[in-house]
Amino acid sequence: MTAPQSSTELDLKNLTNRTFHPSPVAWEDQVLYFLLLDRFSDGKEIGYRDNRGRRVTKGETPLYQPDDAGNAIRTEPEAAVWRESGNNWCGGTLKGLASKMGYLKRMGVTAVWVSPLFKQCSFVPTYHGYGIQNFLEVDPHFGTTDDLRELVHVAHANGIYVILDIILNHAGNIFAYDRGYTPYDGSTVYPVTGFRSADGTPNLPFGPIDTKANPDAWPDGAVWPRELQAANAYTRMGHIRDWDSYHEYLDGDFFDLKDIHLGEGEVDAFRPSPALLALCEVYKYWIALSDVDGYRIDTVKHMGAGATRFFASVIHEFAQAIGKENFYLIGEITGGRDNAFKTLDTTGLNAALGVDDIPLRLEDLVKGRTNPADYFNLFRNSLLVRKESHVWFRDKVVTVIDDHDQVCRGAKKERFCAGDPKWHRLVLNALALNTTTLGIPCVYYGTEQAFDGEGGDDRYLRECMFGGPFGAFRTRGVNFFDEENPVYREFAKILALRREKLPLRRGRQYLREISGDGVTFGLPYVIGGEIRSVVPWSRIFDTEEMVLAINTDADSPRTAWVLVDGSLHREGDRFAYRYSTDPGQVRGTTAVQRINDAVQAIQVTVPAAGFVMLEQR
């Protein structure tokens, strides 16, 4: 189909004259999977299982074997090529992703969050998708709009929703200032040389462009849609230096990405700009065209509450009008939990992406470096909503461990499995903790294959699943869609139980006290700089309690008495192991013992570096 050039060309009436895929009833029931499209699949792999479960015998890239580790860095010249490949396009496509829906479905994923797929500035390798030049077209590196529609169709056929990553705050590096150093100072609006042509030269007029007079502007030059070519569509106040200064982070440029002027006024009196109105039409168009089920909105902090609320209202109303009653808007909201809560409450976004404090506290708990309460207290939200319930966090926070930015880590970035080999034995516990505690869980691609992401900066968090020039474990030419990988295999069992058991998706949550002697109980805590212990928690829904536990000791099994809800159980009731990383425990039972008039407990054994689930028989 011919790409539109203006938001006024979008025929939404015709595009919406059909039946759309319904929204999920409850997003907390879903398991999200986030991937960078360029790094996920090129569709040329061999040895994996296709969407119907059949082994693929034709292709170019075989499955990874342990002996392949390091095959791209055997010499320093080879290593240099491998490292540099991580800064460039690697070749993942929409068709490649569509071919892996069976892999995701069999793991237990029910919603896939896809990195931005819109057309990028052609003169820079923004493979990650966050430097948009044309908001109305799919980047040709990824495929076509028809490929996107087919991807969504295939996903829905496999019971998987699709969430697109979108940007409103900024465009790519689409124009050049007329001076080299442009720091935000609060008052200067910098003059502009011109919009950039396809090769990056700023030789196009900075304003509405006549493509007959400037044929180089379409499709690879300037910015599209046309409404974004107005000079006043951009703040033009230079790059942000102080990321915590209110007006600066709203009006400054995000590095060399150009800040879009979204409107004026405080929240209740906000007036949208023509640029924001055009972007609202653009993102209605992508819903109508592709039938996607939600958006993850980038850099919400930098948009401002007024613009965010306006956009959320427009999109929710449009989605509801076409039958998507629960179209989900997930905001990347940095600045702490208080800011995330206030932003959701003010703007009407559905959920916040929990990238500030959740990832490191979850990781440190699993690795035995911090008190478990430090993680579980993140979900005790009475201070935020002034209630004693845990309801707000059930469907308002998307929880992650590994991710593509790791803003919580500062300069040193690495995946969970980087460093000590024993982290590979504990990564299943991290996935289990993430998916069986409160929040909407999100798995970052490759974690289920124990990717280590070592190297120190962003590129090393973004390895290729399909091999390519920048494969995981410092490889090239091998793929990682291995359903026999023990982490993938066991995680699929855990997610199957999550689908089956309502308490694991919607239940209240309690970190449980433990005891070694069955008499004296207390929360597990760090001793001598580490904790090697059973760490148990309960999920309770109505009258059903499930007890879950990890063992932070990677070398030895651990046994502890664990408190259970005294109002739900009687002495002699039995809990059965529904899951254990030691298959020999499954179907075994443990009896409820009365400790005193108000307290009851069960004895729980967890394998070394293991995870268990128990439920009352």
Coordinates of C-alpha atoms in Angstrom, one line a residue:
M1 CA 0.0 0.0 0.0
T2 CA 1.1 3.6 -0.6
A3 CA 2.4 5.3 2.5
P4 CA 0.5 8.4 3.5
Q5 CA 2.4 11.7 3.9
S6 CA 0.0 13.6 6.1
S7 CA -2.3 12.7 9.0
T8 CA -5.2 14.2 7.0
E9 CA -4.8 11.4 4.5
L10 CA -5.5 8.7 7.0
D11 CA -8.8 7.0 6.2
L12 CA -9.8 5.9 9.7
K13 CA -13.4 5.4 8.8
N14 CA -12.7 2.9 6.1
L15 CA -10.0 1.1 8.2
T16 CA -12.3 0.7 11.2
N17 CA -15.1 -0.8 9.2
R18 CA -14.4 -4.3 10.5
T19 CA -14.3 -6.4 13.6
F20 CA -11.3 -6.0 15.8
H21 CA -9.6 -8.5 18.2
P22 CA -11.0 -8.0 21.7
S23 CA -8.9 -6.8 24.6
P24 CA -8.0 -9.1 27.5
V25 CA -10.3 -9.0 30.4
A26 CA -7.4 -8.6 32.9
W27 CA -3.9 -7.6 31.9
E28 CA -2.5 -9.0 35.1
D29 CA -3.4 -12.4 33.7
Q30 CA -0.9 -11.8 30.9
V31 CA 2.8 -12.6 30.6
L32 CA 4.6 -10.0 28.4
Y33 CA 7.8 -10.6 26.4
F34 CA 9.8 -7.6 25.3
L35 CA 12.1 -7.9 22.3
L36 CA 14.2 -5.6 20.1
L37 CA 12.9 -6.4 16.6
D38 CA 16.4 -6.0 14.9
R39 CA 17.9 -8.5 17.3
F40 CA 15.2 -11.2 17.6
S41 CA 14.7 -13.2 14.3
D42 CA 15.5 -12.9 10.6
G43 CA 13.5 -16.0 9.7
K44 CA 16.5 -17.9 8.4
E45 CA 17.1 -20.2 11.4
I46 CA 17.2 -24.0 11.3
G47 CA 16.6 -26.6 14.0
Y48 CA 13.9 -24.7 15.9
R49 CA 10.2 -25.7 16.1
D50 CA 7.8 -23.7 13.9
N51 CA 4.5 -22.3 14.9
R52 CA 2.9 -25.7 14.6
G53 CA 5.6 -27.4 16.6
R54 CA 7.4 -29.0 13.7
R55 CA 11.2 -29.1 13.5
V56 CA 12.5 -26.7 10.8
T57 CA 15.0 -28.5 8.6
K58 CA 15.7 -25.8 6.0
G59 CA 17.5 -22.6 6.8
E60 CA 20.9 -21.1 7.3
T61 CA 21.5 -20.7 11.0
P62 CA 21.8 -23.8 13.2
L63 CA 20.9 -24.0 16.9
Y64 CA 23.6 -23.0 19.4
Q65 CA 25.7 -25.6 21.0
P66 CA 27.9 -25.0 24.0
D67 CA 31.1 -25.4 21.9
D68 CA 30.0 -22.4 19.8
A69 CA 30.6 -20.0 22.7
G70 CA 33.1 -17.3 21.8
N71 CA 33.3 -18.3 18.1
A72 CA 33.1 -14.6 17.1
I73 CA 36.1 -13.4 19.2
R74 CA 38.8 -16.0 18.6
T75 CA 41.1 -13.2 17.3
E76 CA 41.2 -9.6 18.2
P77 CA 40.2 -8.5 14.7
E78 CA 37.2 -10.8 14.8
A79 CA 36.3 -9.5 18.3
A80 CA 36.5 -5.9 17.1
V81 CA 34.1 -6.8 14.2
W82 CA 31.7 -8.5 16.7
R83 CA 31.7 -5.6 19.1
E84 CA 31.1 -3.0 16.3
S85 CA 28.3 -5.1 15.0
G86 CA 26.5 -4.5 18.2
N87 CA 26.2 -0.8 17.2
N88 CA 24.6 -1.5 13.8
W89 CA 21.6 -3.1 12.1
C90 CA 21.8 -6.9 12.5
G91 CA 18.8 -8.0 10.4
G92 CA 15.8 -9.0 12.5
T93 CA 12.4 -8.6 10.8
L94 CA 8.6 -8.7 11.3
K95 CA 8.4 -11.9 9.3
G96 CA 11.1 -13.4 11.5
L97 CA 9.1 -12.5 14.6
A98 CA 5.9 -13.9 13.2
S99 CA 7.7 -17.3 12.6
K100 CA 8.5 -17.5 16.3
M101 CA 5.0 -17.2 17.8
G102 CA 5.0 -20.9 18.5
Y103 CA 8.2 -20.6 20.5
L104 CA 6.6 -17.8 22.6
K105 CA 3.3 -19.6 22.9
R106 CA 4.8 -22.9 24.1
M107 CA 6.9 -20.9 26.7
G108 CA 3.7 -19.4 28.1
V109 CA 4.0 -15.8 26.7
T110 CA 0.6 -14.2 26.1
A111 CA 1.6 -10.7 24.9
V112 CA 4.6 -9.6 22.9
W113 CA 5.9 -6.0 23.3
V114 CA 7.7 -5.0 20.1
S115 CA 10.4 -2.3 20.0
P116 CA 9.6 0.7 17.8
L117 CA 9.2 -0.3 14.1
F118 CA 8.7 3.0 12.5
K119 CA 11.0 4.4 9.8
Q120 CA 14.3 5.6 11.2
C121 CA 16.6 8.3 9.9
S122 CA 18.5 6.6 7.1
F123 CA 22.0 8.1 7.9
V124 CA 22.3 6.7 11.4
P125 CA 22.0 3.0 12.5
T126 CA 19.2 3.5 15.1
Y127 CA 18.4 -0.2 15.0
H128 CA 16.6 0.1 18.3
G129 CA 13.9 2.2 16.7
Y130 CA 13.8 5.3 18.9
G131 CA 15.0 7.8 16.2
I132 CA 11.9 8.1 14.0
Q133 CA 12.0 10.0 10.7
N134 CA 8.6 8.8 9.4
F135 CA 5.8 8.0 11.9
L136 CA 3.6 6.7 9.1
E137 CA 5.8 4.0 7.7
V138 CA 7.4 0.8 8.9
D139 CA 11.2 0.9 8.6
P140 CA 12.2 -1.2 5.5
H141 CA 14.9 -3.0 7.6
F142 CA 11.9 -4.6 9.5
G143 CA 9.6 -5.1 6.5
T144 CA 6.3 -3.5 5.4
T145 CA 3.0 -2.5 6.8
D146 CA 1.6 -5.7 5.4
D147 CA 4.2 -7.7 7.3
L148 CA 3.0 -5.9 10.5
R149 CA -0.6 -6.8 9.8
E150 CA 0.4 -10.4 9.2
L151 CA 2.4 -10.5 12.4
V152 CA -0.5 -9.3 14.5
H153 CA -2.8 -11.8 12.8
V154 CA -0.4 -14.7 13.5
A155 CA 0.1 -13.6 17.1
H156 CA -3.7 -13.4 17.7
A157 CA -4.1 -16.9 16.1
N158 CA -1.6 -18.1 18.7
G159 CA -3.4 -16.5 21.7
I160 CA -0.8 -13.7 21.9
Y161 CA -1.6 -10.0 22.1
V162 CA 0.7 -7.4 20.5
I163 CA 1.9 -4.2 22.2
L164 CA 3.8 -1.6 20.1
D165 CA 6.5 0.6 21.5
I166 CA 5.7 4.2 20.5
I167 CA 7.3 7.7 20.8
L168 CA 5.6 11.0 21.1
N169 CA 8.2 13.1 23.0
H170 CA 10.7 13.3 20.2
A171 CA 11.6 12.6 16.6
G172 CA 15.0 11.3 15.3
N173 CA 17.9 13.5 14.5
I174 CA 15.9 15.1 11.7
F175 CA 17.4 18.6 11.6
A176 CA 20.7 20.3 12.5
Y177 CA 21.2 23.4 14.6
D178 CA 23.5 26.1 13.1
R179 CA 26.0 25.7 15.8
G180 CA 27.8 22.7 17.3
Y181 CA 27.2 23.2 21.1
T182 CA 23.5 23.6 22.0
P183 CA 23.0 23.0 25.7
Y184 CA 19.6 23.8 27.3
D185 CA 19.8 27.0 29.3
G186 CA 16.1 27.7 29.9
S187 CA 15.8 30.6 27.4
T188 CA 17.6 30.0 24.1
V189 CA 15.7 28.8 21.1
Y190 CA 18.5 27.8 18.8
P191 CA 18.3 28.6 15.0
V192 CA 18.2 25.7 12.7
T193 CA 20.2 25.1 9.5
G194 CA 17.6 22.8 7.9
F195 CA 16.0 19.4 7.8
R196 CA 18.3 16.6 6.9
S197 CA 18.2 14.8 3.6
A198 CA 18.8 11.0 3.4
D199 CA 22.5 11.2 3.9
G200 CA 22.2 13.5 6.9
T201 CA 23.1 16.8 5.2
P202 CA 20.9 19.6 6.6
N203 CA 20.1 21.0 3.1
L204 CA 16.3 20.9 3.2
P205 CA 14.1 23.9 4.2
F206 CA 13.2 24.0 7.8
G207 CA 9.4 24.2 7.3
P208 CA 6.7 22.7 5.2
I209 CA 8.4 21.1 2.2
D210 CA 7.3 21.1 -1.4
T211 CA 8.5 17.7 -2.6
K212 CA 8.4 18.8 -6.2
A213 CA 11.0 21.5 -5.5
N214 CA 12.8 19.2 -3.0
P215 CA 12.4 15.6 -4.4
D216 CA 15.1 14.4 -1.9
A217 CA 12.7 15.0 1.0
W218 CA 10.5 12.1 0.2
P219 CA 10.6 9.4 1.5
D220 CA 14.0 9.5 3.3
G221 CA 14.5 13.2 4.2
A222 CA 13.0 15.7 6.6
V223 CA 10.2 14.3 8.8
W224 CA 6.8 12.8 8.1
P225 CA 3.8 13.3 8.5
R226 CA 3.8 16.8 7.0
E227 CA 2.3 18.4 10.2
L228 CA 5.7 17.7 11.9
Q229 CA 7.5 19.9 9.3
A230 CA 6.3 23.1 10.9
A231 CA 9.2 24.9 12.6
N232 CA 7.0 25.4 15.8
A233 CA 6.6 21.7 16.1
Y234 CA 9.9 21.6 18.0
T235 CA 11.1 23.3 21.1
R236 CA 14.6 23.8 19.7
M237 CA 16.1 24.5 23.1
G238 CA 19.1 22.2 22.9
H239 CA 20.1 19.0 24.7
I240 CA 19.2 18.2 28.2
R241 CA 22.0 18.4 30.8
D242 CA 20.1 18.2 34.1
W243 CA 17.7 15.3 33.8
D244 CA 15.9 16.2 37.0
S245 CA 15.2 19.8 36.2
Y246 CA 11.5 20.2 35.5
H247 CA 11.4 22.5 32.5
E248 CA 14.6 21.2 31.1
Y249 CA 13.6 17.6 30.9
L250 CA 10.3 18.7 29.3
D251 CA 11.7 21.1 26.7
G252 CA 15.2 19.8 26.1
D253 CA 16.4 17.4 23.4
F254 CA 16.9 13.8 24.4
F255 CA 20.6 13.7 23.3
D256 CA 20.5 14.3 19.5
L257 CA 16.8 13.4 19.2
K258 CA 14.7 16.4 18.6
D259 CA 12.1 17.4 21.2
I260 CA 8.5 17.8 19.8
H261 CA 6.4 20.6 21.2
L262 CA 3.3 18.9 22.4
G263 CA 1.3 21.8 23.9
E264 CA 0.8 24.4 26.5
G265 CA -0.6 24.8 30.0
E266 CA -1.0 22.8 33.1
V267 CA -2.8 19.5 33.2
D268 CA -6.4 20.7 33.6
A269 CA -6.0 23.6 31.2
F270 CA -3.7 21.8 28.7
R271 CA -3.9 22.9 25.0
P272 CA -2.5 20.3 22.6
S273 CA -0.2 21.5 19.8
P274 CA -0.9 20.8 16.1
A275 CA 2.0 18.3 16.4
L276 CA 0.4 16.3 19.2
L277 CA -3.0 16.4 17.4
A278 CA -1.3 14.9 14.3
L279 CA 0.5 12.2 16.4
C280 CA -2.8 11.3 17.9
E281 CA -4.2 10.6 14.4
V282 CA -1.0 8.7 13.6
Y283 CA -1.3 6.3 16.5
K284 CA -5.1 5.8 15.9
Y285 CA -4.0 4.8 12.4
W286 CA -1.7 2.1 13.6
I287 CA -4.4 0.6 15.8
A288 CA -6.9 0.7 12.9
L289 CA -4.4 -0.6 10.4
S290 CA -2.8 -3.4 12.4
D291 CA -5.3 -4.4 15.2
V292 CA -2.6 -4.1 17.9
D293 CA -3.7 -4.4 21.5
G294 CA -1.7 -1.8 23.4
Y295 CA 1.1 0.7 23.4
R296 CA 4.2 1.1 25.5
I297 CA 4.9 4.9 25.5
D298 CA 8.5 5.9 25.6
T299 CA 9.9 8.7 27.9
V300 CA 6.6 9.7 29.5
K301 CA 8.4 11.8 32.1
H302 CA 9.6 14.1 29.3
M303 CA 6.2 14.5 27.7
G304 CA 4.5 16.2 30.6
A305 CA 1.3 15.2 32.4
G306 CA -1.0 17.4 30.2
A307 CA 0.2 15.9 26.9
T308 CA 0.1 12.4 28.4
R309 CA -3.4 12.7 29.7
F310 CA -4.7 14.2 26.4
F311 CA -3.1 11.3 24.4
A312 CA -4.3 8.6 26.7
S313 CA -7.9 10.0 26.6
V314 CA -7.8 10.1 22.8
I315 CA -6.4 6.6 22.3
H316 CA -8.6 5.0 24.9
E317 CA -11.8 6.5 23.4
F318 CA -10.8 5.5 19.9
A319 CA -10.0 2.0 20.9
Q320 CA -13.2 1.6 22.9
A321 CA -15.2 2.9 19.8
I322 CA -13.8 0.0 17.7
G323 CA -14.4 -2.6 20.4
K324 CA -11.0 -2.7 22.2
E325 CA -12.4 -2.0 25.6
N326 CA -9.2 -2.5 27.5
F327 CA -6.5 -1.2 25.1
Y328 CA -3.5 -0.9 27.4
L329 CA -1.2 2.1 27.7
I330 CA 2.0 1.3 29.6
G331 CA 4.2 4.3 30.4
E332 CA 7.9 4.4 30.8
I333 CA 7.8 6.6 33.8
T334 CA 11.2 7.3 35.5
G335 CA 11.6 9.3 38.7
G336 CA 10.6 6.8 41.3
R337 CA 7.5 5.0 42.5
D338 CA 5.8 8.1 43.9
N339 CA 6.1 9.8 40.5
A340 CA 4.9 6.7 38.7
F341 CA 1.8 6.5 40.9
K342 CA 1.0 10.2 40.5
T343 CA 1.5 10.1 36.8
L344 CA -0.9 7.2 36.4
D345 CA -3.4 8.8 38.7
T346 CA -3.2 12.1 36.8
T347 CA -3.0 10.9 33.2
G348 CA -5.1 7.8 32.9
L349 CA -2.3 5.6 31.7
N350 CA -3.0 2.0 32.6
A351 CA 0.4 0.9 34.0
A352 CA 3.9 2.0 34.7
L353 CA 7.0 0.2 33.5
G354 CA 8.8 -0.8 36.7
V355 CA 12.4 0.0 35.6
D356 CA 13.5 2.2 38.5
D357 CA 13.7 0.0 41.6
I358 CA 12.1 -3.4 40.9
P359 CA 14.9 -5.0 38.7
L360 CA 17.8 -4.6 41.0
R361 CA 15.9 -5.5 44.2
L362 CA 14.5 -8.6 42.5
E363 CA 18.0 -9.5 41.3
D364 CA 19.7 -8.9 44.6
L365 CA 17.1 -11.0 46.4
V366 CA 17.6 -14.0 44.1
K367 CA 21.4 -13.7 44.4
G368 CA 21.2 -13.5 48.2
R369 CA 22.6 -10.0 48.5
T370 CA 19.7 -8.2 50.2
N371 CA 16.9 -8.7 52.6
P372 CA 13.8 -10.2 50.9
A373 CA 11.7 -7.5 52.5
D374 CA 13.5 -4.9 50.3
Y375 CA 11.8 -6.4 47.3
F376 CA 8.5 -7.4 48.8
N377 CA 8.0 -4.0 50.4
L378 CA 7.9 -2.4 47.0
F379 CA 4.4 -3.9 46.7
R380 CA 3.2 -2.7 50.1
N381 CA 1.5 0.3 48.6
S382 CA -0.4 1.8 51.6
L383 CA 1.9 4.8 51.6
L384 CA 1.0 5.5 48.0
V385 CA -2.7 4.9 47.9
R386 CA -3.4 5.2 51.6
K387 CA -4.9 1.7 51.7
E388 CA -3.8 -1.5 53.3
S389 CA -4.6 -3.6 50.1
H390 CA -2.2 -4.7 47.4
V391 CA -4.7 -4.1 44.6
W392 CA -3.0 -1.2 42.9
F393 CA 0.2 -3.1 42.0
R394 CA -1.7 -6.1 40.6
D395 CA -2.3 -4.5 37.3
K396 CA -0.6 -1.1 37.4
V397 CA 3.1 -2.0 37.3
V398 CA 4.9 -4.0 34.6
T399 CA 7.7 -5.8 36.4
V400 CA 11.0 -6.8 34.6
I401 CA 14.5 -8.0 35.4
D402 CA 16.8 -7.8 32.4
D403 CA 15.9 -5.0 29.9
H404 CA 17.5 -3.1 27.0
D405 CA 18.4 0.1 28.9
Q406 CA 18.9 -0.7 32.6
V407 CA 18.5 2.9 33.7
C408 CA 18.6 1.6 37.3
R409 CA 22.3 0.4 36.9
G410 CA 24.0 3.6 35.9
A411 CA 27.1 3.2 33.7
K412 CA 27.7 -0.5 34.3
K413 CA 25.1 -2.5 32.4
E414 CA 24.8 -6.3 32.3
R415 CA 22.2 -9.0 32.3
F416 CA 21.3 -11.1 35.4
C417 CA 23.6 -14.0 34.2
A418 CA 26.7 -11.9 33.7
G419 CA 29.8 -12.9 35.7
D420 CA 29.6 -15.8 38.2
P421 CA 28.5 -19.0 36.4
K422 CA 26.2 -19.8 39.4
W423 CA 23.9 -17.0 38.2
H424 CA 23.0 -19.3 35.4
R425 CA 21.6 -21.7 37.9
L426 CA 19.7 -19.0 39.7
V427 CA 18.1 -17.2 36.7
L428 CA 15.1 -19.5 36.7
N429 CA 14.4 -18.2 40.2
A430 CA 14.5 -14.7 38.9
L431 CA 12.0 -15.5 36.2
A432 CA 9.8 -17.4 38.7
L433 CA 9.9 -14.5 41.2
N434 CA 9.0 -12.0 38.5
T435 CA 6.1 -14.0 37.2
T436 CA 4.6 -15.3 40.5
T437 CA 4.7 -12.1 42.5
L438 CA 2.5 -9.0 42.0
G439 CA 2.5 -6.9 38.9
I440 CA 2.2 -7.7 35.2
P441 CA 5.4 -9.7 34.5
C442 CA 7.6 -9.0 31.5
V443 CA 10.3 -11.3 30.2
Y444 CA 13.2 -9.7 28.3
Y445 CA 14.1 -11.7 25.2
G446 CA 17.0 -14.1 25.8
T447 CA 16.6 -14.3 29.6
E448 CA 14.9 -17.6 29.1
Q449 CA 18.1 -18.8 27.3
A450 CA 20.3 -17.4 30.1
F451 CA 21.9 -14.7 28.0
D452 CA 24.7 -13.0 30.0
G453 CA 24.9 -9.6 28.3
E454 CA 28.4 -8.9 29.5
G455 CA 30.4 -5.9 28.2
G456 CA 29.4 -2.9 30.1
D457 CA 27.2 -0.8 27.9
D458 CA 23.8 -1.0 26.1
R459 CA 24.9 -2.9 23.1
Y460 CA 25.8 -6.0 25.1
L461 CA 22.2 -6.2 26.5
R462 CA 21.0 -6.5 22.9
E463 CA 22.4 -9.7 21.6
C464 CA 20.9 -11.4 18.6
M465 CA 18.6 -14.4 19.2
F466 CA 18.9 -15.4 15.6
G467 CA 22.7 -15.4 15.5
G468 CA 23.6 -12.8 12.9
P469 CA 26.8 -10.8 13.3
F470 CA 26.3 -10.1 17.1
G471 CA 25.0 -13.3 18.7
A472 CA 24.8 -14.0 22.4
F473 CA 27.7 -15.5 24.3
R474 CA 30.0 -13.7 21.8
T475 CA 28.9 -15.8 18.9
R476 CA 27.9 -15.4 15.3
G477 CA 26.0 -17.7 12.9
V478 CA 24.0 -19.7 15.5
N479 CA 20.4 -19.2 16.8
F480 CA 19.0 -19.6 20.4
F481 CA 15.4 -20.7 19.9
D482 CA 16.2 -23.8 22.0
E483 CA 13.1 -25.2 23.6
E484 CA 15.2 -27.9 25.3
N485 CA 17.2 -25.4 27.2
P486 CA 16.5 -26.2 30.9
V487 CA 15.6 -22.6 31.8
Y488 CA 13.1 -22.4 28.9
R489 CA 11.7 -25.9 29.7
E490 CA 11.2 -25.3 33.4
F491 CA 9.9 -21.8 33.0
A492 CA 7.2 -23.1 30.6
K493 CA 6.0 -25.4 33.4
I494 CA 5.9 -22.5 35.8
L495 CA 3.9 -20.3 33.4
A496 CA 1.5 -23.2 32.7
L497 CA 0.7 -23.3 36.4
R498 CA 0.3 -19.5 36.5
R499 CA -2.3 -19.7 33.7
E500 CA -4.1 -22.4 35.7
K501 CA -4.1 -20.9 39.2
L502 CA -5.9 -17.6 39.8
P503 CA -4.0 -16.8 43.1
L504 CA -0.7 -16.6 41.0
R505 CA -2.2 -13.9 38.8
R506 CA -4.6 -12.0 41.0
G507 CA -4.0 -13.0 44.6
R508 CA -2.9 -10.9 47.5
Q509 CA 0.8 -11.3 48.4
Y510 CA 2.7 -11.9 51.7
L511 CA 6.3 -12.5 52.4
R512 CA 6.2 -15.3 55.0
E513 CA 8.2 -15.7 58.2
I514 CA 10.3 -18.9 58.5
S515 CA 11.7 -21.0 61.3
G516 CA 14.4 -23.6 61.7
D517 CA 13.0 -25.2 64.8
G518 CA 9.3 -24.7 64.3
V519 CA 9.0 -22.4 67.3
T520 CA 10.8 -19.1 66.7
F521 CA 9.8 -17.4 63.4
G522 CA 11.0 -14.3 61.6
L523 CA 11.5 -12.9 58.1
P524 CA 14.6 -14.2 56.3
Y525 CA 17.4 -11.7 56.4
V526 CA 21.0 -11.1 55.4
I527 CA 23.7 -12.4 57.7
G528 CA 27.4 -11.5 57.1
G529 CA 26.6 -9.9 53.8
E530 CA 24.6 -12.7 52.2
I531 CA 21.5 -14.7 52.7
R532 CA 21.4 -18.5 52.1
S533 CA 17.9 -19.4 52.9
V534 CA 14.4 -20.5 51.9
V535 CA 12.6 -17.3 50.9
P536 CA 8.8 -18.0 50.9
W537 CA 5.7 -16.0 50.0
S538 CA 2.0 -16.6 49.7
R539 CA -0.5 -15.6 47.1
I540 CA -4.1 -15.7 48.5
F541 CA -7.2 -15.3 46.4
D542 CA -10.6 -15.7 48.3
T543 CA -10.0 -18.9 50.3
E544 CA -7.2 -20.4 48.2
E545 CA -3.6 -20.0 49.4
M546 CA -0.5 -21.0 47.4
V547 CA 2.9 -21.0 49.0
L548 CA 5.9 -20.4 46.8
A549 CA 9.6 -20.3 47.7
I550 CA 13.0 -19.9 46.3
N551 CA 16.4 -21.0 47.7
T552 CA 19.1 -18.4 47.5
D553 CA 21.7 -21.0 48.3
A554 CA 23.0 -22.2 45.0
D555 CA 24.9 -25.1 46.5
S556 CA 22.7 -26.9 49.0
P557 CA 19.0 -27.6 49.6
R558 CA 17.3 -25.8 52.5
T559 CA 14.4 -26.7 54.7
A560 CA 12.3 -24.3 56.8
W561 CA 9.0 -24.1 58.6
V562 CA 6.9 -21.5 56.8
L563 CA 3.9 -19.7 58.2
V564 CA 0.5 -20.0 56.4
D565 CA -2.8 -18.3 56.9
G566 CA -4.3 -19.5 60.1
S567 CA -7.8 -18.7 59.1
L568 CA -7.7 -20.8 56.0
H569 CA -6.2 -24.0 57.3
R570 CA -6.5 -26.5 60.1
E571 CA -3.9 -28.6 61.8
G572 CA -3.4 -31.8 59.7
D573 CA -4.4 -30.2 56.4
R574 CA -1.8 -31.0 53.7
F575 CA -0.1 -28.9 51.1
A576 CA 1.1 -30.6 48.0
Y577 CA 4.1 -29.7 45.8
R578 CA 2.6 -28.7 42.5
Y579 CA 6.0 -27.7 41.1
S580 CA 9.6 -28.1 42.1
T581 CA 12.9 -27.8 40.3
D582 CA 13.5 -31.3 41.8
P583 CA 10.9 -33.5 40.0
G584 CA 11.0 -36.0 42.8
Q585 CA 9.2 -33.6 45.1
V586 CA 6.2 -33.1 42.8
R587 CA 3.0 -34.6 44.3
G588 CA 4.8 -35.0 47.7
T589 CA 2.9 -33.4 50.6
T590 CA 3.6 -31.6 53.9
A591 CA 1.2 -31.2 56.8
V592 CA 0.0 -28.1 58.5
Q593 CA 1.2 -27.9 62.1
R594 CA -0.3 -25.7 64.8
I595 CA 2.4 -23.6 66.5
N596 CA 0.0 -21.8 68.8
D597 CA -3.6 -20.6 68.9
A598 CA -3.1 -18.1 66.1
V599 CA -0.2 -19.5 64.0
Q600 CA 0.1 -22.5 61.7
A601 CA 3.0 -23.6 59.5
I602 CA 4.2 -26.1 57.0
Q603 CA 7.7 -27.5 56.5
V604 CA 9.1 -26.7 53.1
T605 CA 12.2 -28.0 51.4
V606 CA 13.6 -26.2 48.4
P607 CA 16.4 -27.7 46.2
A608 CA 19.7 -25.9 45.8
A609 CA 19.1 -22.8 43.6
G610 CA 15.6 -24.1 43.4
F611 CA 12.0 -23.0 43.3
V612 CA 8.8 -24.7 44.6
M613 CA 5.0 -24.1 44.5
L614 CA 2.6 -25.7 47.0
E615 CA -1.1 -25.6 47.3
Q616 CA -3.6 -27.1 49.8
R617 CA -5.0 -30.4 48.7

